[in-house]
Structures are given as C-alpha cells and as structure tokens.
Tab-separated table of C-alpha atoms and ligand atoms in Angstrom:
chain	number	residue	atom	x	y	z
A	1	MET	CA	-17.499	10.978	-6.614
A	2	ASP	CA	-16.542	10.131	-3.017
A	3	VAL	CA	-14.849	13.487	-2.517
A	4	HIS	CA	-16.987	16.510	-1.426
A	5	THR	CA	-16.052	19.893	-2.743
A	6	ASP	CA	-14.832	22.411	-0.239
A	7	GLN	CA	-17.471	24.955	-0.998
A	8	GLU	CA	-19.909	22.568	0.628
A	9	VAL	CA	-17.884	21.721	3.795
A	10	GLY	CA	-16.022	25.186	4.016
A	11	ARG	CA	-19.186	26.869	5.322
A	12	GLU	CA	-19.209	25.046	8.512
A	13	SER	CA	-16.770	25.963	11.304
A	14	PHE	CA	-15.315	22.620	11.354
A	15	TYR	CA	-15.203	20.100	8.781
A	16	LEU	CA	-15.033	16.488	9.208
A	17	CYS	CA	-12.170	14.453	8.170
A	18	HIS	CA	-13.869	11.423	7.077
A	19	TYR	CA	-15.087	13.465	4.028
A	20	TYR	CA	-11.638	12.566	2.789
A	21	SER	CA	-10.165	9.253	2.017
A	22	ILE	CA	-7.504	8.693	4.697
A	23	ILE	CA	-4.035	10.135	3.668
A	24	CYS	CA	-0.921	8.334	3.203
A	25	ILE	CA	1.867	9.867	1.535
A	26	THR	CA	4.867	8.538	3.220
A	27	ALA	CA	8.185	9.908	3.625
A	28	ILE	CA	10.690	8.306	1.264
A	29	ILE	CA	12.660	5.575	3.008
A	30	PHE	CA	15.691	4.077	1.391
A	31	VAL	CA	16.245	0.416	2.087
A	32	PHE	CA	18.826	-1.375	0.349
A	33	PHE	CA	18.488	-4.865	0.237
A	34	PHE	CA	21.829	-6.331	0.239
A	35	ALA	CA	22.494	-8.695	-2.492
A	36	GLY	CA	25.869	-9.499	-0.812
A	37	ASN	CA	28.612	-11.039	-2.744
A	38	SER	CA	28.778	-12.753	-6.090
A	39	HIS	CA	27.790	-16.236	-4.409
A	40	GLY	CA	24.281	-14.878	-4.216
A	41	HIS	CA	24.515	-14.487	-0.424
A	42	VAL	CA	20.953	-13.499	0.437
A	43	SER	CA	19.039	-13.432	3.588
A	44	ARG	CA	17.389	-16.830	4.151
A	45	LEU	CA	13.778	-17.308	3.624
A	46	ALA	CA	12.472	-20.699	4.725
A	47	MET	CA	9.408	-21.218	2.247
A	48	GLU	CA	7.063	-21.203	5.078
A	49	SER	CA	4.721	-18.317	5.902
A	50	PRO	CA	5.770	-16.494	8.995
A	51	GLN	CA	2.180	-16.476	9.896
A	52	SER	CA	1.753	-20.126	9.273
A	53	LEU	CA	4.744	-20.876	11.632
A	54	PHE	CA	3.110	-18.789	14.252
A	55	ALA	CA	-0.162	-20.529	13.764
A	56	GLN	CA	1.384	-23.984	14.233
A	57	GLY	CA	2.213	-23.470	17.969
A	58	ASP	CA	-1.150	-22.247	18.987
A	59	GLU	CA	-4.096	-24.247	20.194
A	60	ASP	CA	-6.881	-21.736	19.210
A	61	LEU	CA	-5.388	-21.332	15.758
A	62	GLN	CA	-5.087	-25.134	15.350
A	63	VAL	CA	-8.892	-25.407	16.158
A	64	MET	CA	-9.590	-22.531	13.654
A	65	LYS	CA	-7.613	-24.437	10.934
A	66	ALA	CA	-9.941	-27.459	11.462
A	67	GLY	CA	-12.873	-25.388	10.849
A	68	ALA	CA	-16.320	-24.701	12.463
A	69	MET	CA	-19.816	-24.021	11.462
A	70	LEU	CA	-20.660	-20.329	12.299
A	71	ARG	CA	-23.751	-18.395	11.695
A	72	LYS	CA	-23.410	-15.361	9.532
A	73	VAL	CA	-25.869	-12.684	10.368
A	74	LYS	CA	-26.931	-9.941	7.871
A	75	SER	CA	-30.240	-9.017	9.493
A	76	ARG	CA	-32.992	-10.456	11.780
A	77	SER	CA	-34.212	-12.579	9.255
A	78	TRP	CA	-30.861	-13.447	7.403
A	79	LYS	CA	-28.615	-15.778	9.445
A	80	LYS	CA	-26.993	-18.575	7.694
A	81	GLN	CA	-24.769	-21.398	8.546
A	82	ARG	CA	-21.267	-21.101	7.094
A	83	HIS	CA	-18.222	-23.217	7.210
A	84	PHE	CA	-15.279	-21.119	8.384
A	85	ARG	CA	-11.691	-22.080	8.694
A	86	LEU	CA	-8.188	-20.697	8.847
A	87	GLN	CA	-6.079	-21.482	5.838
A	88	GLU	CA	-2.603	-23.022	5.886
A	89	ASP	CA	-0.917	-19.757	5.537
A	90	GLY	CA	-2.321	-18.610	8.950
A	91	GLN	CA	-3.444	-15.383	7.380
A	92	THR	CA	-6.532	-16.088	5.260
A	93	ILE	CA	-9.821	-16.973	6.609
A	94	TRP	CA	-12.097	-19.142	4.118
A	95	TYR	CA	-15.680	-19.796	4.316
A	96	LYS	CA	-18.606	-21.126	2.110
A	97	SER	CA	-22.044	-22.512	2.408
A	98	ARG	CA	-22.658	-26.082	2.221
A	99	TRP	CA	-24.777	-25.573	-0.995
A	100	ALA	CA	-22.276	-23.305	-2.763
A	101	GLY	CA	-20.364	-25.992	-4.700
A	102	THR	CA	-16.993	-24.848	-5.324
A	103	GLY	CA	-17.855	-21.217	-4.606
A	104	HIS	CA	-16.280	-19.717	-1.351
A	105	SER	CA	-15.333	-16.427	0.141
A	106	THR	CA	-12.045	-15.492	1.723
A	107	PHE	CA	-10.686	-12.519	3.670
A	108	SER	CA	-7.378	-11.886	5.165
A	109	VAL	CA	-6.834	-11.085	8.985
A	110	ALA	CA	-4.632	-8.144	7.904
A	111	ASP	CA	-7.935	-6.473	6.737
A	112	VAL	CA	-9.636	-6.996	10.146
A	113	ASP	CA	-9.207	-4.122	12.352
A	114	VAL	CA	-10.874	-5.256	15.643
A	115	VAL	CA	-12.930	-8.083	16.963
A	116	ARG	CA	-15.941	-6.973	19.198
A	117	GLU	CA	-17.250	-9.416	21.649
A	118	GLY	CA	-21.030	-9.906	22.411
A	119	HIS	CA	-23.911	-7.791	20.910
A	120	GLN	CA	-21.737	-4.973	19.762
A	121	SER	CA	-23.228	-4.293	16.437
A	122	GLU	CA	-26.753	-3.201	15.363
A	123	ILE	CA	-27.444	-6.369	13.773
A	124	LEU	CA	-26.274	-8.531	16.619
A	125	LEU	CA	-28.328	-6.342	18.997
A	126	SER	CA	-31.423	-6.944	16.933
A	127	ILE	CA	-31.125	-10.721	17.570
A	128	ALA	CA	-30.109	-10.452	21.191
A	129	ASP	CA	-33.420	-12.193	22.162
A	130	GLU	CA	-32.433	-15.130	20.024
A	131	PHE	CA	-28.609	-15.567	20.567
A	132	PRO	CA	-27.142	-14.742	23.812
A	133	ALA	CA	-23.904	-12.376	23.972
A	134	ASP	CA	-21.468	-15.000	24.739
A	135	LEU	CA	-22.136	-16.723	21.401
A	136	CYS	CA	-21.683	-13.393	19.322
A	137	PHE	CA	-18.797	-11.487	17.823
A	138	THR	CA	-18.086	-8.950	15.176
A	139	LEU	CA	-15.284	-8.621	12.847
A	140	VAL	CA	-14.666	-5.032	12.018
A	141	PHE	CA	-12.912	-4.495	8.818
A	142	ARG	CA	-10.616	-1.543	7.763
A	143	GLY	CA	-11.881	0.843	5.156
A	144	ARG	CA	-15.469	0.658	3.952
A	145	ARG	CA	-16.011	-3.033	3.940
A	146	SER	CA	-18.867	-4.065	6.055
A	147	ASN	CA	-18.722	-5.847	9.346
A	148	LEU	CA	-19.008	-9.585	9.521
A	149	ASP	CA	-21.451	-10.533	12.301
A	150	LEU	CA	-21.078	-14.045	13.567
A	151	VAL	CA	-22.829	-16.519	16.042
A	152	ALA	CA	-21.061	-19.499	17.379
A	153	GLU	CA	-22.583	-22.870	18.496
A	154	SER	CA	-21.028	-22.535	22.120
A	155	PRO	CA	-19.428	-19.854	24.286
A	156	SER	CA	-16.183	-21.794	24.137
A	157	GLU	CA	-16.271	-21.809	20.423
A	158	ALA	CA	-16.979	-18.311	20.243
A	159	GLN	CA	-13.935	-17.669	22.501
A	160	VAL	CA	-11.658	-19.769	20.201
A	161	TRP	CA	-12.481	-17.453	17.410
A	162	ILE	CA	-12.225	-14.271	19.167
A	163	ARG	CA	-8.905	-14.958	20.768
A	164	GLY	CA	-7.619	-16.618	17.688
A	165	VAL	CA	-8.445	-13.698	15.232
A	166	ARG	CA	-7.128	-11.168	17.894
A	167	LYS	CA	-3.787	-13.052	18.103
A	168	LEU	CA	-3.498	-13.124	14.334
A	169	ILE	CA	-4.150	-9.389	13.978
A	170	GLN	CA	-1.646	-8.720	16.894
A	171	ASN	CA	0.945	-10.880	15.150
A	172	THR	CA	0.395	-9.197	11.741
A	173	LYS	CA	0.893	-5.818	13.449
A	174	SER	CA	4.072	-6.898	15.275
A	175	MET	CA	5.662	-8.171	12.144
A	176	ASN	CA	8.826	-6.150	11.189
A	177	ASP	CA	9.638	-5.129	7.610
A	178	LYS	CA	11.520	-8.213	6.733
A	179	GLU	CA	8.783	-10.506	8.009
A	180	ARG	CA	6.038	-8.715	5.958
A	181	LEU	CA	8.123	-8.996	2.923
A	182	ASP	CA	8.760	-12.778	3.573
A	183	GLN	CA	5.095	-13.153	4.006
A	184	TRP	CA	4.525	-11.381	0.729
A	185	ILE	CA	7.006	-13.387	-1.064
A	186	TRP	CA	5.705	-16.483	0.270
A	187	ASP	CA	2.223	-15.838	-0.684
A	188	TRP	CA	3.287	-15.139	-4.243
A	189	PHE	CA	5.430	-18.470	-4.206
A	190	GLN	CA	2.279	-20.465	-3.022
A	191	LYS	CA	0.110	-19.027	-5.745
A	192	ALA	CA	2.627	-19.633	-8.493
A	193	ASP	CA	3.710	-23.092	-7.373
A	194	LYS	CA	1.019	-24.773	-9.352
A	195	ASN	CA	2.119	-28.398	-9.163
A	196	LYS	CA	2.852	-27.913	-5.440
A	197	ASP	CA	6.436	-29.300	-5.385
A	198	GLY	CA	7.935	-26.337	-3.482
A	199	ARG	CA	9.980	-25.242	-6.459
A	200	MET	CA	9.312	-22.798	-9.214
A	201	ASN	CA	9.935	-24.016	-12.768
A	202	PHE	CA	10.143	-21.612	-15.853
A	203	LYS	CA	6.615	-22.302	-16.864
A	204	GLU	CA	5.280	-21.407	-13.287
A	205	VAL	CA	7.424	-18.354	-13.302
A	206	ARG	CA	5.841	-17.244	-16.624
A	207	THR	CA	2.341	-17.622	-14.970
A	208	LEU	CA	3.589	-15.908	-11.884
A	209	LEU	CA	4.598	-12.756	-13.880
A	210	LYS	CA	1.165	-12.614	-15.434
A	211	MET	CA	-0.335	-12.882	-12.017
A	212	MET	CA	1.709	-10.074	-10.965
A	213	ASN	CA	0.487	-7.929	-13.833
A	214	VAL	CA	3.569	-7.934	-15.932
A	215	ASP	CA	4.049	-9.001	-19.556
A	216	MET	CA	7.757	-9.534	-19.697
A	217	ASN	CA	9.210	-10.811	-22.959
A	218	GLU	CA	10.489	-14.461	-22.790
A	219	GLU	CA	14.048	-13.876	-23.396
A	220	TYR	CA	14.443	-11.461	-20.669
A	221	THR	CA	12.486	-13.510	-18.166
A	222	LEU	CA	14.667	-16.491	-18.984
A	223	ARG	CA	17.690	-14.387	-18.392
A	224	LEU	CA	16.551	-13.315	-14.860
A	225	PHE	CA	15.501	-16.884	-14.299
A	226	THR	CA	18.909	-18.384	-15.263
A	227	MET	CA	20.701	-15.625	-13.201
A	228	ALA	CA	18.542	-16.571	-10.018
A	229	ASP	CA	19.090	-20.376	-10.550
A	230	ASN	CA	22.381	-20.570	-8.826
A	231	SER	CA	22.205	-24.352	-8.343
A	232	GLU	CA	21.566	-24.738	-12.070
A	233	SER	CA	18.720	-27.156	-11.283
A	234	GLY	CA	16.381	-25.656	-13.817
A	235	CYS	CA	14.031	-24.657	-10.902
A	236	LEU	CA	14.066	-21.780	-8.359
A	237	GLU	CA	14.310	-23.167	-4.899
A	238	ASN	CA	13.974	-20.975	-1.616
A	239	GLU	CA	16.550	-18.216	-1.721
A	240	GLU	CA	16.754	-18.515	-5.416
A	241	PHE	CA	13.296	-17.493	-5.698
A	242	VAL	CA	13.935	-14.496	-3.157
A	243	GLN	CA	16.774	-13.543	-5.426
A	244	PHE	CA	14.424	-13.599	-8.499
A	245	TYR	CA	11.786	-11.575	-6.674
A	246	LYS	CA	14.394	-8.920	-5.778
A	247	MET	CA	15.784	-8.677	-9.398
A	248	LEU	CA	12.238	-8.231	-10.515
A	249	THR	CA	11.609	-5.440	-8.117
A	250	GLU	CA	14.766	-3.454	-8.996
A	251	ARG	CA	14.038	0.090	-9.162
A	252	GLU	CA	15.774	1.845	-11.995
A	253	ASP	CA	13.839	5.125	-11.190
A	254	VAL	CA	15.225	4.976	-7.602
A	255	TRP	CA	18.569	4.153	-8.719
A	256	ARG	CA	18.651	7.467	-10.794
A	257	VAL	CA	17.753	9.376	-7.887
A	258	PHE	CA	20.503	7.869	-5.970
A	259	GLN	CA	22.989	8.466	-8.678
A	260	ASP	CA	22.029	12.217	-8.660
A	261	TYR	CA	23.092	12.577	-5.014
A	262	SER	CA	25.846	10.101	-4.549
A	263	ARG	CA	29.212	11.267	-5.687
A	264	ASP	CA	30.589	7.883	-6.443
A	265	GLY	CA	27.362	6.004	-7.264
A	266	GLN	CA	27.945	3.478	-4.617
A	267	ILE	CA	27.585	5.210	-1.256
A	268	LEU	CA	25.530	8.045	0.009
A	269	THR	CA	27.341	9.816	2.807
A	270	LEU	CA	25.586	11.595	5.471
A	271	ALA	CA	26.211	14.906	3.885
A	272	GLU	CA	24.756	13.574	0.503
A	273	LEU	CA	21.591	12.231	2.224
A	274	GLU	CA	21.164	15.459	4.175
A	275	ASP	CA	21.483	17.511	0.892
A	276	PHE	CA	18.953	15.281	-0.707
A	277	LEU	CA	16.360	15.613	2.189
A	278	LYS	CA	16.913	19.435	2.110
A	279	GLN	CA	16.877	20.009	-1.500
A	280	GLU	CA	14.556	17.501	-2.813
A	281	GLN	CA	12.410	16.635	0.093
A	282	GLN	CA	12.367	20.250	1.525
A	283	GLU	CA	12.829	19.043	5.046
A	284	GLY	CA	14.706	22.179	6.122
A	285	GLU	CA	16.175	22.133	9.631
A	286	ARG	CA	15.340	18.437	10.269
A	287	SER	CA	17.438	17.182	7.358
A	288	LEU	CA	20.490	16.319	9.260
A	289	GLU	CA	18.657	14.595	12.080
A	290	HIS	CA	16.489	12.689	9.673
A	291	ALA	CA	19.469	11.735	7.527
A	292	GLN	CA	21.150	10.223	10.575
A	293	GLU	CA	17.963	8.443	11.609
A	294	LEU	CA	17.669	6.850	8.143
A	295	ILE	CA	21.237	5.675	8.108
A	296	ASP	CA	21.025	4.237	11.476
A	297	ARG	CA	17.960	2.363	10.406
A	298	TYR	CA	19.083	1.141	7.056
A	299	GLU	CA	22.674	0.586	7.368
A	300	PRO	CA	23.892	-2.754	6.028
A	301	SER	CA	22.455	-5.738	7.590
A	302	GLU	CA	24.792	-8.418	8.949
A	303	ASN	CA	25.289	-9.753	5.375
A	304	GLY	CA	26.030	-6.372	4.075
A	305	LYS	CA	28.560	-5.652	6.890
A	306	ASP	CA	30.593	-8.794	6.019
A	307	HIS	CA	30.828	-7.677	2.608
A	308	CYS	CA	31.628	-3.990	2.805
A	309	ALA	CA	33.662	-2.617	5.825
A	310	THR	CA	31.062	-0.620	7.794
A	311	VAL	CA	31.582	2.961	8.190
A	312	LYS	CA	29.047	4.830	10.303
A	313	GLU	CA	27.478	7.862	8.527
A	314	LYS	CA	27.158	6.222	5.199
A	315	VAL	CA	24.457	4.412	3.276
A	316	TYR	CA	25.915	1.835	0.855
A	317	CYS	CA	24.439	1.085	-2.345
A	318	PRO	CA	24.727	-2.494	-3.532
A	319	LYS	CA	26.194	-2.770	-6.987
A	320	TRP	CA	23.194	-4.333	-8.680
A	321	GLN	CA	20.237	-3.427	-6.626
A	322	VAL	CA	18.653	-0.606	-5.060
A	323	ALA	CA	15.254	-1.232	-3.748
A	324	LEU	CA	13.197	1.115	-2.010
A	325	ASN	CA	11.022	-0.173	0.762
A	326	PHE	CA	7.601	0.979	0.082
A	327	GLN	CA	6.307	-2.510	0.184
A	328	THR	CA	6.395	-2.484	3.882
A	329	ALA	CA	5.613	1.081	4.737
A	330	GLY	CA	2.066	-0.268	5.200
A	331	PRO	CA	-1.149	1.487	6.051
A	332	GLU	CA	-0.610	1.573	9.808
A	333	MET	CA	2.359	3.746	9.528
A	334	ASP	CA	0.795	5.925	6.894
A	335	LEU	CA	-2.575	6.466	8.370
A	336	ASN	CA	-1.532	8.728	11.112
A	337	ASP	CA	0.413	10.976	8.770
A	338	GLY	CA	-2.685	12.416	7.275
A	339	LEU	CA	-5.191	15.009	7.971
A	340	PHE	CA	-6.154	13.479	11.405
A	341	SER	CA	-2.734	14.132	12.524
A	342	GLN	CA	-3.118	17.948	11.812
A	343	ASN	CA	-5.238	18.143	14.829
A	344	GLY	CA	-4.165	15.394	17.086
A	345	CYS	CA	-6.114	12.771	15.253
A	346	CYS	CA	-9.336	14.014	16.952
A	347	GLY	CA	-11.368	13.613	13.785
A	348	TYR	CA	-11.899	17.211	12.765
A	349	VAL	CA	-9.773	20.139	11.588
A	350	LEU	CA	-10.284	23.766	12.356
A	351	LYS	CA	-11.580	25.702	9.361
A	352	PRO	CA	-8.670	27.935	7.797
A	353	ASP	CA	-8.197	31.041	9.656
A	354	PHE	CA	-9.231	33.260	6.664
A	355	MET	CA	-12.677	31.765	6.737
A	356	ARG	CA	-13.308	32.385	10.305
A	357	ASN	CA	-11.832	35.774	10.508
A	358	ASP	CA	-11.752	37.381	7.197
A	359	ASP	CA	-14.785	38.610	5.454
A	360	SER	CA	-12.928	39.404	2.408
A	361	PHE	CA	-12.986	35.817	1.496
A	362	ASP	CA	-15.333	34.791	-1.412
A	363	PRO	CA	-14.857	31.386	-2.789
A	364	GLU	CA	-15.692	32.704	-6.329
A	365	ARG	CA	-13.171	35.281	-6.145
A	366	PRO	CA	-10.097	34.011	-4.211
A	367	GLN	CA	-7.946	36.750	-5.569
A	368	ASP	CA	-9.686	39.269	-3.506
A	369	ARG	CA	-8.717	37.944	-0.161
A	370	ASN	CA	-6.072	39.444	2.032
A	371	GLY	CA	-2.743	37.869	1.705
A	372	TYR	CA	-3.722	35.983	-1.443
A	373	THR	CA	-0.983	33.862	-3.070
A	374	SER	CA	-1.602	31.168	-5.495
A	375	LEU	CA	0.685	28.046	-5.852
A	376	ARG	CA	2.011	26.075	-8.594
A	377	LEU	CA	1.661	22.431	-8.084
A	378	SER	CA	3.811	20.217	-10.291
A	379	ILE	CA	3.665	16.502	-10.072
A	380	GLN	CA	6.134	14.243	-11.841
A	381	VAL	CA	4.430	10.895	-12.103
A	382	ILE	CA	7.438	8.703	-12.340
A	383	SER	CA	6.454	5.165	-11.969
A	384	GLY	CA	3.947	2.598	-10.551
A	385	GLN	CA	4.679	-0.391	-8.308
A	386	GLN	CA	2.680	-3.616	-8.367
A	387	LEU	CA	-0.550	-2.094	-9.393
A	388	PRO	CA	-3.744	-4.361	-8.826
A	389	LYS	CA	-5.270	-6.378	-11.549
A	390	VAL	CA	-8.661	-5.458	-12.871
A	391	ASN	CA	-9.532	-8.658	-14.439
A	392	HIS	CA	-8.565	-11.633	-12.420
A	393	LYS	CA	-7.789	-13.888	-15.496
A	394	GLU	CA	-4.211	-14.767	-15.444
A	395	GLY	CA	-3.417	-13.532	-19.026
A	396	SER	CA	-5.115	-10.123	-18.559
A	397	ILE	CA	-2.694	-7.285	-17.843
A	398	VAL	CA	-3.461	-3.765	-17.331
A	399	ASP	CA	-2.564	-0.616	-19.312
A	400	PRO	CA	-2.344	2.007	-16.500
A	401	LEU	CA	-2.487	5.813	-16.717
A	402	VAL	CA	-2.519	8.144	-13.765
A	403	ARG	CA	-4.919	11.108	-13.360
A	404	VAL	CA	-4.610	13.731	-10.882
A	405	GLU	CA	-7.673	15.592	-9.866
A	406	ILE	CA	-7.846	18.755	-7.842
A	407	TYR	CA	-11.100	19.504	-5.946
A	408	GLY	CA	-11.631	22.911	-4.313
A	409	VAL	CA	-12.919	26.363	-5.125
A	410	PHE	CA	-14.278	26.556	-8.605
A	411	GLN	CA	-11.165	27.976	-10.133
A	412	ASP	CA	-9.072	25.083	-8.597
A	413	GLN	CA	-11.080	22.308	-10.159
A	414	ALA	CA	-8.900	20.615	-12.557
A	415	LYS	CA	-7.940	17.174	-13.900
A	416	GLN	CA	-5.024	15.966	-15.907
A	417	GLU	CA	-3.624	12.604	-16.796
A	418	THR	CA	-0.639	10.781	-18.184
A	419	SER	CA	-0.663	8.664	-21.177
A	420	TYR	CA	-1.257	4.935	-20.763
A	421	ILE	CA	1.479	2.224	-20.619
A	422	ASP	CA	0.728	-0.923	-22.644
A	423	ASN	CA	0.557	-4.208	-20.709
A	424	ASN	CA	2.442	-3.357	-17.522
A	425	GLY	CA	0.854	-3.011	-14.037
A	426	PHE	CA	3.912	-4.230	-12.321
A	427	ASN	CA	6.492	-1.588	-12.854
A	428	PRO	CA	5.142	0.993	-15.383
A	429	LEU	CA	7.238	4.194	-15.946
A	430	TRP	CA	5.502	7.314	-16.957
A	431	ASN	CA	8.020	9.980	-16.220
A	432	GLU	CA	5.253	12.638	-17.176
A	433	THR	CA	4.707	16.035	-15.279
A	434	LEU	CA	1.462	17.423	-14.482
A	435	ASN	CA	1.031	21.064	-13.502
A	436	PHE	CA	-1.723	22.900	-11.647
A	437	ILE	CA	-2.486	26.258	-10.239
A	438	VAL	CA	-4.102	26.397	-6.981
A	439	HIS	CA	-5.608	29.567	-5.784
A	440	VAL	CA	-7.014	28.309	-2.286
A	441	PRO	CA	-4.637	25.617	-1.275
A	442	GLU	CA	-6.373	25.476	2.214
A	443	LEU	CA	-9.517	24.277	0.569
A	444	ALA	CA	-8.051	21.895	-1.961
A	445	LEU	CA	-8.006	18.198	-2.189
A	446	VAL	CA	-5.585	16.348	-4.513
A	447	ARG	CA	-6.731	12.941	-5.762
A	448	PHE	CA	-4.439	10.427	-7.555
A	449	VAL	CA	-6.433	7.907	-9.601
A	450	VAL	CA	-4.894	4.988	-11.433
A	451	GLU	CA	-6.968	3.419	-14.256
A	452	ASP	CA	-6.714	0.666	-16.720
A	453	TYR	CA	-7.037	2.219	-20.115
A	454	ASP	CA	-9.544	0.696	-22.513
A	455	LYS	CA	-9.930	1.689	-26.115
A	456	SER	CA	-13.379	0.077	-26.774
A	457	SER	CA	-15.024	0.849	-23.373
A	458	ARG	CA	-14.795	2.970	-20.250
A	459	ASN	CA	-11.457	2.712	-18.355
A	460	ASP	CA	-11.536	0.629	-15.263
A	461	PHE	CA	-10.808	2.003	-11.803
A	462	MET	CA	-7.557	0.434	-10.379
A	463	GLY	CA	-6.822	2.313	-7.243
A	464	GLN	CA	-6.786	5.974	-5.744
A	465	PHE	CA	-5.476	8.131	-3.043
A	466	THR	CA	-6.769	11.477	-1.815
A	467	VAL	CA	-5.014	13.990	0.187
A	468	PRO	CA	-5.678	17.529	1.232
A	469	PHE	CA	-3.275	19.952	-0.518
A	470	THR	CA	-2.001	21.228	2.843
A	471	CYS	CA	-0.893	17.726	3.891
A	472	ILE	CA	1.474	17.160	0.646
A	473	GLN	CA	4.941	17.104	1.374
A	474	PRO	CA	7.056	17.944	-1.581
A	475	GLY	CA	9.863	15.647	-2.919
A	476	TYR	CA	10.080	12.146	-3.928
A	477	ARG	CA	7.154	10.326	-2.410
A	478	HIS	CA	5.420	7.110	-2.673
A	479	ILE	CA	1.633	7.159	-2.701
A	480	HIS	CA	0.002	4.000	-1.398
A	481	LEU	CA	-3.166	3.178	-3.327
A	482	LEU	CA	-6.372	2.354	-1.883
A	483	SER	CA	-9.101	0.127	-3.441
A	484	LYS	CA	-12.736	1.013	-4.091
A	485	ASP	CA	-13.820	0.120	-0.511
A	486	GLY	CA	-10.937	2.223	1.014
A	487	THR	CA	-8.651	-0.691	2.099
A	488	ALA	CA	-5.002	-0.503	1.217
A	489	ILE	CA	-3.724	-2.419	-1.636
A	490	PRO	CA	-0.607	-4.234	-0.451
A	491	LEU	CA	2.600	-3.058	-2.090
A	492	SER	CA	0.699	-0.970	-4.659
A	493	SER	CA	1.973	2.509	-5.102
A	494	LEU	CA	2.856	5.334	-7.277
A	495	PHE	CA	6.225	7.086	-7.255
A	496	VAL	CA	6.153	10.751	-7.737
A	497	ASN	CA	8.221	13.951	-7.349
A	498	ILE	CA	6.129	16.822	-6.084
A	499	LYS	CA	7.083	20.502	-6.267
A	500	ILE	CA	5.193	23.383	-4.908
A	501	SER	CA	6.067	27.045	-5.608
A	502	GLU	CA	4.558	30.267	-5.273
A	503	LEU	CA	3.412	31.800	-8.592
A	504	THR	CA	5.164	34.993	-9.115
A	505	THR	CA	4.026	35.761	-12.587
A	506	GLU	CA	0.489	36.172	-13.805
A	507	VAL	CA	-0.918	33.324	-15.809
B	601	LIG	CA1	6.456	-25.994	-8.794
B	602	LIG	CA1	17.980	-23.976	-8.565
B	603	LIG	CA1	-6.942	-2.389	-20.720
C-alpha cells in the first residue's frame, strides 16, 4: 500500500505531501462539441498529428527523427549504446539496442517533465571523470518513473536532443484543448489503420474498438459506422472518423445531468447553470461568476454559431451530442488543485488545528474531542471513461469495478466496492452509491481504485487516485486516474457524484 495511515504522520507537526499521490479532482467542465447541422458539419481534422506538423519545420527535430546512438547510463558500470529516434508522430521517442532484434522501448515526450543539462543526476555525476558535462543530459519523467541518463557522442549532438526535447515538451504544454483532442484522435487513427491507407474500414474499426477496451456488438458498431460514413464509401475518411469518435464518446450519463437542470433539454441558461453549480457542486457565492466563466469559455464555436443564433448567457446543448471535456483536462491543470495548493504548493501542510492545540484529541477515541462532528460521505460511482487495458492483447477487454478505500484513524478505515461490469473498459456504467462515515475528516485519505475483475485469479490493478478528504469537492466530478508509477493515464477517468453531509443521528 502506497498510502501511509494518518496515525503515523499525524504525530509530526507537519506532514509531507508526497505521502499522498497527487490529487486531481477537477471541476466539472461542460464542453459541447458541436455536431452542427445534418450535413455532418464538424470541425476539420487533417489526419496529421499536430506534433508531427510542428516537428516538420524544425531542424533539431528533423535530426532527432533521423536518429542517433546515445549511451544510456544506469550506473558507473552499466552504460550501453542505444539507437534513439523521434517517431513520425513527433511525440514518441523510440529506442533499442542493436542486439534486441525487434524488441524496443518507447516513451512519450508528454511524460517528460524536464530536461537537465550536464551532470545533474547522481548517476551522471558518478561518471563525470569519464564523460564531460557537455555530452550529458537527463530526462526527468513525471510520476515515479525513473530518470533516463544519456550521453551523446558530441556536444553538438547533445544540444540537438536537449533543445529538441525541450521544444517538444513546450509544444505539448501549449497545445489547446482542441489540439490535444486532435492529437489523441490522430494517435488512435494511426494505431487502427492497419493497412496504412489513411482510411478506416469496418474491420479496422472493429479492431480499434477492441484496442480501446470496448466490446461492442457488431450490429450497433455497423450502425455507428454507417452513420459516420457520410460519403458512403464504405470507409471512414478524415472528418468521418472524427464524427465516429465523437459518437462513441457520447455521454448518456452527462446528458441526464444536463436534462435535470435544463428546462427545455436543449439549452442551459445562465440561471440554470448557476443553479446547478450551487445545488449540485455546492459552490456557494462563486456560482454565478463561475457559471458566466463557463459560458464564456464554452459558448458555441464558430460552427455552432452558424447553426444556432448566439444568445449570450446560454450554453447550448446539441441535439445528439453532449460531451464533457475531461479528455483534455490534463494533469497539468489538475495537479495544482490538490493538497499542495492548500498551502501555496510549498510541499507541506500544517497539521490540523486540533492536533496542535487540543489535548482532548485521541486518535482511538475521536468522539471525545472538542467540537467533534462526523460526516457522511456518499459517493455515487456513475461511470468510467476510457479505462486502460490490463492485457495488451487486442481481444482482451477488462471487467472493471471501482473500490473506494478510506485511510485515517482506526474507526475510519473502510473499503467498499461496486460490482464489476462485463467486458467494457471504454464506457462502463455502474450507477452505484458507496456510503462511509468519517469521524476525523482532517486525517482521512480517500482512494479510488479501479480493478479488472477476474474470477479465477486476483483482480488486476488498472488505475487509482488518492485525495485527502479535506480536498474533496462535492458534486459531479471527474477523477483522473493514475497508473502504478503515478503518471496520468490519458483520458482515463471516473465520473462520480459526491455528497458530504453532517451526521445528525447516531449510527
Ligand atoms: Ca485502413
Ligand atoms: Ca467515407
Ligand atoms: Ca477480467
């Protein structure tokens, strides 16, 4: 278990944040992808990766695409030549040893946090006598993945890689939501276009769905495919594929929430959105302001404006599609929302008041402390989005379940889980509510774990997210899942509705 209990840490005056996985419960954000009119007027996506387009115009990146031999260093005695190159997508770095046959490794520049120049790691420092600083650099990854220490053949070669990777990181960071989504769709397209003709036939689509962790019945798949194939060519080209992807990612669960708050089911007015933020998200005073911000941000795009006359102060809901944009609410945005932000991101949080100033607190008997109130935490686990695969075989699809675990004082330790959903890691719907009583919320951690159910062996871990109870915001939220090594799993999330109330009656 990678979460420390709070009895352990609570006795210190301060407890360090990195005991916790970084937190990311993002505010709900409505983005309505405008399907436009019946002629399938969707935003254009050239079937070319945005990163790849970026890479085309840059000299360093061209050199990286051609590839180079770099020495990978793991210790003073382990330093081996590997062939590194940037792949066509302008995003993936591929490397292999000369002896590895077809075996190779890859990583995405999106997972690289920074590039350090020179002897800026213990390992590179340990070989400083052998390789001068101007040949050495370190790629530092997000999460718990270990650094990659590299030595180039010449200082100029080192510079190409240092500058190149930095540019790619910068470019990834500056991509807007639309570009990120385009990149994402493009990546899927590349993976699924087995015969590399730049079009998606029905067989490729079937394979794609399995790669995306969904076992969809053939008839329904064919229906979506036919709907998306506007040109009736029997294949999905460019925009048609985008259309298909959008149909796949339609969100019934979100649509229902929208219906609850929209009087006519088409439009959410400023007042209705404010109402939603106040009632459901419990945003209080900020609701109106936030509602206005959301509307300004997600008002119909140019396409949408053509279609429906724009009226300020309204959020439109297209007839056939409501999509929530969690895909793109990436880790960058979320990381700062967590525990660190409680105290200006300085890396530690003050121990709760009652533990510093109140002798009546005994973790074994929380009821005895002054001002004790316990809380009811009710988590409706609604749905999952694009959960990761456990087994990379194309035909293998997960049977996901969600378990919520509470860590805290002895009385608060608890676990509860949903049932599992057969064969659907793409858009499973649970709609199950898990209830907990928390006696010392200040010391409680809430961990969401997703597992692949297995009847004949232990369940497999799929993803998790852990958040201090005090950082939980009630309401409809998306929880972005992290992998075992603590890196974000792109687009993978749980949709939940969280309610916290004071417990008035004895249990
Ligand atoms: Ca094809
Ligand atoms: Ca077509
Ligand atoms: Ca299974």
